[in-house]
Coordinates of C-alpha atoms in Angstrom, one line a residue:
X21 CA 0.0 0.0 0.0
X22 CA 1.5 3.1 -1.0
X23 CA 0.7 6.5 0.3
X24 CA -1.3 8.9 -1.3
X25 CA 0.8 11.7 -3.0
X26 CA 0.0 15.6 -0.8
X27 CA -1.6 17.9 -2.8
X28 CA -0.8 21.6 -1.6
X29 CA -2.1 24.7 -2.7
X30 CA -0.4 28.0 -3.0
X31 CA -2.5 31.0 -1.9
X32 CA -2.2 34.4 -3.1
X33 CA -3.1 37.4 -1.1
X34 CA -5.6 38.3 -2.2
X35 CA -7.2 35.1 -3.4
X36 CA -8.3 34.7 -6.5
X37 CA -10.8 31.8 -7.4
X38 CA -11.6 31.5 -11.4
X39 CA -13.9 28.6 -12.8
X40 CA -14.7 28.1 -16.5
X41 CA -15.4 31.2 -18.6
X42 CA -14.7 34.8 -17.6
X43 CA -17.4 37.3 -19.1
X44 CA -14.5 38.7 -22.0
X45 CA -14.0 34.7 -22.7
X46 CA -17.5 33.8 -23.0
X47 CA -18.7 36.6 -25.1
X48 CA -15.1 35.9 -27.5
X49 CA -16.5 32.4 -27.6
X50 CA -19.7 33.8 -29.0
X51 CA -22.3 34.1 -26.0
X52 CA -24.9 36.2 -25.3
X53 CA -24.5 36.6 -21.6
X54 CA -25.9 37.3 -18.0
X55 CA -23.2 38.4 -15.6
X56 CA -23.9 39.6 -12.2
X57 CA -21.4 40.6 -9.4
X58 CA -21.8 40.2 -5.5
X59 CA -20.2 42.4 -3.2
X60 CA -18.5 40.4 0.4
X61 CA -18.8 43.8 1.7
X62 CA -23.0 42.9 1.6
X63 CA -22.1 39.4 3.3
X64 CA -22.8 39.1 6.7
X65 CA -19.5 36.4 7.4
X66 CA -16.9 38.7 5.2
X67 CA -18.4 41.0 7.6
X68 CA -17.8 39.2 10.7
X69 CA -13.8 38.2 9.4
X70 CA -13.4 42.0 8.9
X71 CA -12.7 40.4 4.8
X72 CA -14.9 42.6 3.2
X73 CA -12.5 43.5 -0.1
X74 CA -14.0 41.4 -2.7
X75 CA -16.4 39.8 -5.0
X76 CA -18.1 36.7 -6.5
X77 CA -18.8 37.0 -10.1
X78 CA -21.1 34.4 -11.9
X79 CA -21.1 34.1 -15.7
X80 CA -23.6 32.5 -17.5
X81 CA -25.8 31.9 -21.0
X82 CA -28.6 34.3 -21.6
X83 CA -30.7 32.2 -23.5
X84 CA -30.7 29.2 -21.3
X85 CA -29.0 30.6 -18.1
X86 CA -26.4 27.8 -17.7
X87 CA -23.5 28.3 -16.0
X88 CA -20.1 29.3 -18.1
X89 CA -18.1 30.7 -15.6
X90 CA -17.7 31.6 -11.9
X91 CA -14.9 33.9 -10.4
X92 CA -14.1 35.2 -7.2
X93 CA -11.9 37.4 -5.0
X94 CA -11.3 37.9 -1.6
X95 CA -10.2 36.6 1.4
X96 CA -11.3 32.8 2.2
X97 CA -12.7 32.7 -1.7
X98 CA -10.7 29.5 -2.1
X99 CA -13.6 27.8 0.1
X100 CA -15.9 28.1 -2.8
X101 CA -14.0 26.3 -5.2
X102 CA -15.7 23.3 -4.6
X103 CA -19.0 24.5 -5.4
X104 CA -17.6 26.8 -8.1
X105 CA -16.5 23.3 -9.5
X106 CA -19.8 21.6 -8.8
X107 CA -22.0 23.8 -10.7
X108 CA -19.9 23.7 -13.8
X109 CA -19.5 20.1 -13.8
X110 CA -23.4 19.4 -13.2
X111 CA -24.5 21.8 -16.3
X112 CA -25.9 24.1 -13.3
X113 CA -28.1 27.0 -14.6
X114 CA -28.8 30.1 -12.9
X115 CA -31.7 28.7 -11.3
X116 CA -30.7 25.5 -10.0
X117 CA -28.1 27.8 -7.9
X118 CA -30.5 30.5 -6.6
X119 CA -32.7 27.7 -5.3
X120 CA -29.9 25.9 -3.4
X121 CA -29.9 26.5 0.2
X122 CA -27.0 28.2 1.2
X123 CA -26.0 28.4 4.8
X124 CA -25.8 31.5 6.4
X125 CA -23.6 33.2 7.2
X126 CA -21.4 31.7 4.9
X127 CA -19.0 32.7 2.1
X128 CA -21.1 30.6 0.0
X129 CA -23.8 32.3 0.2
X130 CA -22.5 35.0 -2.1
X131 CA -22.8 32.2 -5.2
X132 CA -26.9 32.4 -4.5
X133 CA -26.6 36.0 -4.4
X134 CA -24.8 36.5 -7.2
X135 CA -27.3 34.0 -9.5
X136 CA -30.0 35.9 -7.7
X137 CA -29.1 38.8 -9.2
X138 CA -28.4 38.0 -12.2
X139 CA -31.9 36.9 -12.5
X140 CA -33.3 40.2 -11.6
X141 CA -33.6 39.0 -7.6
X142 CA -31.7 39.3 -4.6
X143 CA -31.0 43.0 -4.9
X144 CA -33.4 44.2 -2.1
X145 CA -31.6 42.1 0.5
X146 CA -28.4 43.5 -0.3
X147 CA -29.4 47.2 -1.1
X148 CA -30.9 46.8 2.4
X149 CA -27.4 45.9 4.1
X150 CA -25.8 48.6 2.0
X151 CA -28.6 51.2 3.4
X152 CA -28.0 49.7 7.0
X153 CA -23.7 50.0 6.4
X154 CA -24.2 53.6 4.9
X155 CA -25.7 55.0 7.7
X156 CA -23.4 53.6 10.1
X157 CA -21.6 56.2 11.9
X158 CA -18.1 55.0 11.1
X159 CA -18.6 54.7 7.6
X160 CA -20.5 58.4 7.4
X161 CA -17.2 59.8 9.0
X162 CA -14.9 57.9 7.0
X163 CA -16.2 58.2 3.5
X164 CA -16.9 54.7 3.3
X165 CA -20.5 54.7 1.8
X166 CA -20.5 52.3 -1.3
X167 CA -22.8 50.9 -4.0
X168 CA -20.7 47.8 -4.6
X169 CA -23.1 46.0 -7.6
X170 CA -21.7 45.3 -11.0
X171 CA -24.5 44.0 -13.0
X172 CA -24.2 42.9 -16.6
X173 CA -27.5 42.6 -18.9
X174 CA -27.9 40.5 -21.4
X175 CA -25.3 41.7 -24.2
X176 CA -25.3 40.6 -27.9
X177 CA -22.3 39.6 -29.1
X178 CA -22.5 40.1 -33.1

């Protein structure tokens, strides 16, 4: 019996998880696109880490809403690769994600977010944690209110 070889992983600061297709990649490979990004500065464990610098990005057809791609950055992001490899191996759409219950408060939560968004939903929850931060005292003296969303609509690519 031999052992099994030790896989290691380098991890750079900060962390940077890609999965299958960025948004430039998929539209160069001829997609018509959804893309939506979630903030960790809306999610309530990046909150409690103080790892609030960083997003989850999720890439996906327009037409049938499956999966392409799923990137993230931040600290702790390497958690997600797991799922991030899940979801592109089962054909996952946009759908199947946003109804997968997600733990909270987790990281991986932010993957539900951002397919939540990307299908129009899941804005009101955050906008009403980015109301809630912005009025925070601290962030009010420190110049610190944000609008953190990055949303992509569905883009023809000729």
């Amino acid at each position: 019996m031999t052992n099994p070889p030790h896989l290691s992983l380098r991890v750079p600061e900060p962390e940077f998880r890609p999965a299958g297709l960025s948004p430039d990649a998929a539209r160069a490979a001829g997609h018509t696109i959804k893309s939506a990004t979630f903030p960790l500065t809306a999610n309530g464990r990046a909150m409690t880490l103080d790892a609030e610098d960083g997003f989850v990005r999720i890439v996906a057809r327009a037409d049938n809403h499956a999966v392409l791609g799923l990137q993230a950055v931040g600290q702790g992001v390497s958690e997600l690769s797991a799922g991030f490899a899940l979801a592109l191996e089962m054909g996952a759409r946009l759908e199947d994600i946003a109804a997968t219950a997600h733990v909270h408060p987790t990281l991986g939560e932010c993957l539900r977010e951002a397919a939540l968004v990307a299908l129009g939903h899941g804005l009101l929850e955050c906008t009403r944690l980015i109301r809630l931060r912005n009025s925070a005292p601290e962030f009010r003296r420190a110049g610190k209110a944000f609008c953190p969303f990055t949303i992509t609509g569905v883009e023809n690519v000729p």
